[in-house]
mmCIF file of C-alpha atoms in Angstrom:
data_model
loop_
_atom_site.group_PDB
_atom_site.id
_atom_site.type_symbol
_atom_site.label_atom_id
_atom_site.label_comp_id
_atom_site.label_asym_id
_atom_site.label_seq_id
_atom_site.Cartn_x
_atom_site.Cartn_y
_atom_site.Cartn_z
ATOM 1 C CA MET A 36 -34.166 9.597 29.067
ATOM 2 C CA ALA A 37 -31.134 8.639 31.161
ATOM 3 C CA ARG A 38 -31.571 4.999 30.165
ATOM 4 C CA LEU A 39 -31.632 5.968 26.503
ATOM 5 C CA ARG A 40 -28.342 7.834 26.896
ATOM 6 C CA ILE A 41 -26.776 4.822 28.597
ATOM 7 C CA VAL A 42 -27.976 2.477 25.845
ATOM 8 C CA ILE A 43 -26.614 4.806 23.157
ATOM 9 C CA LEU A 44 -23.297 5.105 24.969
ATOM 10 C CA LEU A 45 -23.026 1.331 25.298
ATOM 11 C CA LEU A 46 -23.686 0.936 21.579
ATOM 12 C CA ILE A 47 -21.074 3.518 20.636
ATOM 13 C CA LEU A 48 -18.257 2.498 22.993
ATOM 14 C CA PRO A 49 -17.360 -0.789 21.274
ATOM 15 C CA CYS A 50 -16.949 0.991 17.932
ATOM 16 C CA PRO A 51 -13.331 1.890 17.189
ATOM 17 C CA LEU A 52 -12.779 5.582 16.588
ATOM 18 C CA TRP A 53 -11.232 4.817 13.193
ATOM 19 C CA ALA A 54 -14.195 2.825 11.894
ATOM 20 C CA GLY A 55 -15.135 4.176 8.484
ATOM 21 C CA SER A 56 -12.421 6.831 8.435
ATOM 22 C CA THR A 57 -9.818 7.299 5.735
ATOM 23 C CA PRO A 58 -6.344 6.716 7.180
ATOM 24 C CA SER A 59 -3.898 9.587 6.951
ATOM 25 C CA LYS A 60 -0.952 8.260 9.012
ATOM 26 C CA ILE A 61 0.074 4.794 7.869
ATOM 27 C CA VAL A 62 2.768 2.435 9.118
ATOM 28 C CA SER A 63 3.739 -0.302 6.669
ATOM 29 C CA LEU A 64 5.457 -3.402 8.011
ATOM 30 C CA ALA A 65 6.204 -5.023 4.652
ATOM 31 C CA PRO A 66 8.122 -3.827 1.580
ATOM 32 C CA SER A 67 5.430 -5.164 -0.766
ATOM 33 C CA ILE A 68 2.750 -3.185 1.054
ATOM 34 C CA THR A 69 4.895 -0.054 1.040
ATOM 35 C CA GLN A 70 5.338 -0.350 -2.725
ATOM 36 C CA THR A 71 1.605 -0.825 -3.217
ATOM 37 C CA VAL A 72 0.774 2.225 -1.074
ATOM 38 C CA ARG A 73 3.276 4.264 -3.087
ATOM 39 C CA HIS A 74 1.899 2.921 -6.382
ATOM 40 C CA LEU A 75 -1.600 3.956 -5.317
ATOM 41 C CA GLY A 76 -0.392 7.538 -4.824
ATOM 42 C CA ALA A 77 -0.623 7.503 -1.027
ATOM 43 C CA GLU A 78 3.101 7.799 -0.255
ATOM 44 C CA GLY A 79 2.437 11.069 1.568
ATOM 45 C CA ARG A 80 0.396 9.184 4.145
ATOM 46 C CA LEU A 81 3.252 6.863 5.124
ATOM 47 C CA VAL A 82 4.706 7.890 8.486
ATOM 48 C CA ALA A 83 6.917 4.835 8.997
ATOM 49 C CA VAL A 84 8.095 1.753 7.107
ATOM 50 C CA THR A 85 10.525 -1.112 7.720
ATOM 51 C CA PRO A 86 14.250 -0.639 7.148
ATOM 52 C CA PHE A 87 13.858 -2.991 4.171
ATOM 53 C CA CYS A 88 11.304 -0.825 2.364
ATOM 54 C CA ASP A 89 12.143 1.265 -0.678
ATOM 55 C CA ALA A 90 10.821 4.643 0.452
ATOM 56 C CA PRO A 91 12.119 8.214 0.650
ATOM 57 C CA ALA A 92 14.476 9.026 3.508
ATOM 58 C CA ASN A 93 11.997 11.461 5.073
ATOM 59 C CA ILE A 94 9.743 8.527 6.021
ATOM 60 C CA ALA A 95 10.747 7.097 9.412
ATOM 61 C CA ARG A 96 12.010 3.541 9.726
ATOM 62 C CA VAL A 97 10.401 1.151 12.219
ATOM 63 C CA PRO A 98 12.949 -0.682 14.333
ATOM 64 C CA GLY A 99 12.361 -4.420 14.198
ATOM 65 C CA GLY A 100 10.743 -4.515 10.779
ATOM 66 C CA ILE A 101 7.895 -7.028 10.596
ATOM 67 C CA SER A 102 8.366 -7.796 14.293
ATOM 68 C CA ALA A 103 8.168 -4.170 15.377
ATOM 69 C CA ASP A 104 7.621 -3.320 19.022
ATOM 70 C CA PRO A 105 3.913 -2.409 19.168
ATOM 71 C CA GLU A 106 4.485 0.267 21.815
ATOM 72 C CA ALA A 107 7.195 1.873 19.662
ATOM 73 C CA LEU A 108 4.624 2.245 16.878
ATOM 74 C CA LEU A 109 2.576 4.535 19.105
ATOM 75 C CA ALA A 110 5.281 7.196 18.696
ATOM 76 C CA PHE A 111 4.240 7.542 15.045
ATOM 77 C CA ALA A 112 0.556 8.041 16.044
ATOM 78 C CA PRO A 113 -0.662 5.939 13.120
ATOM 79 C CA ASP A 114 -4.312 5.538 12.328
ATOM 80 C CA LEU A 115 -3.490 2.409 10.320
ATOM 81 C CA VAL A 116 -0.855 -0.321 10.491
ATOM 82 C CA LEU A 117 -0.564 -2.501 7.394
ATOM 83 C CA CYS A 118 1.212 -5.832 7.774
ATOM 84 C CA THR A 119 1.266 -9.379 6.442
ATOM 85 C CA THR A 120 0.902 -12.724 8.161
ATOM 86 C CA MET A 121 4.692 -12.673 8.523
ATOM 87 C CA THR A 122 4.197 -10.211 11.374
ATOM 88 C CA PRO A 123 3.807 -12.542 14.357
ATOM 89 C CA ALA A 124 0.226 -13.037 15.540
ATOM 90 C CA VAL A 125 1.194 -11.994 19.064
ATOM 91 C CA THR A 126 2.568 -8.694 17.716
ATOM 92 C CA ARG A 127 -0.615 -8.076 15.715
ATOM 93 C CA ARG A 128 -2.729 -8.786 18.814
ATOM 94 C CA GLN A 129 -0.608 -6.413 20.934
ATOM 95 C CA MET A 130 -1.013 -3.654 18.333
ATOM 96 C CA LYS A 131 -4.791 -4.125 18.377
ATOM 97 C CA ASP A 132 -4.817 -4.189 22.184
ATOM 98 C CA LEU A 133 -3.074 -0.791 22.120
ATOM 99 C CA GLY A 134 -5.932 0.539 20.027
ATOM 100 C CA LEU A 135 -4.157 0.533 16.683
ATOM 101 C CA ARG A 136 -6.076 -0.313 13.548
ATOM 102 C CA VAL A 137 -4.269 -3.282 12.043
ATOM 103 C CA GLU A 138 -5.036 -4.635 8.590
ATOM 104 C CA VAL A 139 -3.373 -7.866 7.513
ATOM 105 C CA ILE A 140 -2.703 -7.955 3.788
ATOM 106 C CA ASP A 141 -1.615 -11.289 2.453
ATOM 107 C CA ALA A 142 -0.739 -12.209 -1.086
ATOM 108 C CA PRO A 143 0.514 -15.780 -0.834
ATOM 109 C CA SER A 144 0.674 -16.161 -4.593
ATOM 110 C CA LEU A 145 1.342 -14.014 -7.609
ATOM 111 C CA ALA A 146 -2.318 -14.390 -8.567
ATOM 112 C CA ALA A 147 -3.338 -12.748 -5.262
ATOM 113 C CA ILE A 148 -1.281 -9.586 -5.808
ATOM 114 C CA ARG A 149 -3.991 -7.677 -7.685
ATOM 115 C CA ALA A 150 -6.643 -8.603 -5.115
ATOM 116 C CA ALA A 151 -4.328 -7.410 -2.332
ATOM 117 C CA GLY A 152 -3.737 -4.164 -4.224
ATOM 118 C CA ARG A 153 -7.476 -3.609 -4.601
ATOM 119 C CA ARG A 154 -7.979 -4.294 -0.893
ATOM 120 C CA ILE A 155 -5.292 -1.781 0.074
ATOM 121 C CA ALA A 156 -6.862 0.779 -2.291
ATOM 122 C CA ALA A 157 -10.239 0.239 -0.640
ATOM 123 C CA ILE A 158 -8.768 0.599 2.853
ATOM 124 C CA LEU A 159 -7.005 3.811 1.819
ATOM 125 C CA GLY A 160 -10.092 5.134 0.086
ATOM 126 C CA VAL A 161 -8.310 5.717 -3.210
ATOM 127 C CA ALA A 162 -9.284 4.855 -6.747
ATOM 128 C CA SER A 163 -7.712 1.509 -7.443
ATOM 129 C CA SER A 164 -5.019 1.295 -10.021
ATOM 130 C CA ALA A 165 -4.231 -2.141 -8.629
ATOM 131 C CA ASP A 166 -4.901 -3.734 -11.996
ATOM 132 C CA GLU A 167 -1.758 -1.979 -13.212
ATOM 133 C CA ILE A 168 0.327 -3.760 -10.562
ATOM 134 C CA PRO A 169 2.190 -6.559 -12.309
ATOM 135 C CA SER A 170 1.027 -10.021 -11.356
ATOM 136 C CA ARG A 171 4.054 -11.655 -12.938
ATOM 137 C CA PRO A 172 7.665 -11.217 -11.935
ATOM 138 C CA HIS A 173 9.594 -8.730 -13.989
ATOM 139 C CA ASN A 174 12.455 -10.455 -15.787
ATOM 140 C CA GLY A 175 14.563 -7.375 -16.330
ATOM 141 C CA PRO A 176 14.521 -4.774 -19.078
ATOM 142 C CA SER A 177 12.565 -5.600 -22.166
ATOM 143 C CA ALA A 178 14.384 -5.685 -25.433
ATOM 144 C CA ALA A 179 13.633 -2.618 -27.475
#
């Protein structure tokens, strides 16, 4: 019986505590990700964003933006950090080493924006309205 407990414990230990959970405290390290989270109706889950993000003043700003100090992020107690490949790989690794769940969202082209939106929706566990996210640049007000 003791061996069975040890085997079970060894199987469970490598599993991150956040595996399969819906994030409720999100840090966004990219303005595009912040806008997508807000568009998906999850603005209330944002605990911190970069100084460059368009978000309400009650949401904390992360010093350093995309190159945020991983240890400083711990102060926000996030259960999810969303970033892009513009966040240095060493920073992403340090965040993971601190036990933070890090998801890298990359949309290198306009065509990839909807797919990125759907991925964020899936991570957040929300119904995707990503297809409503424009995949073309907006050229200003339309003529009415």
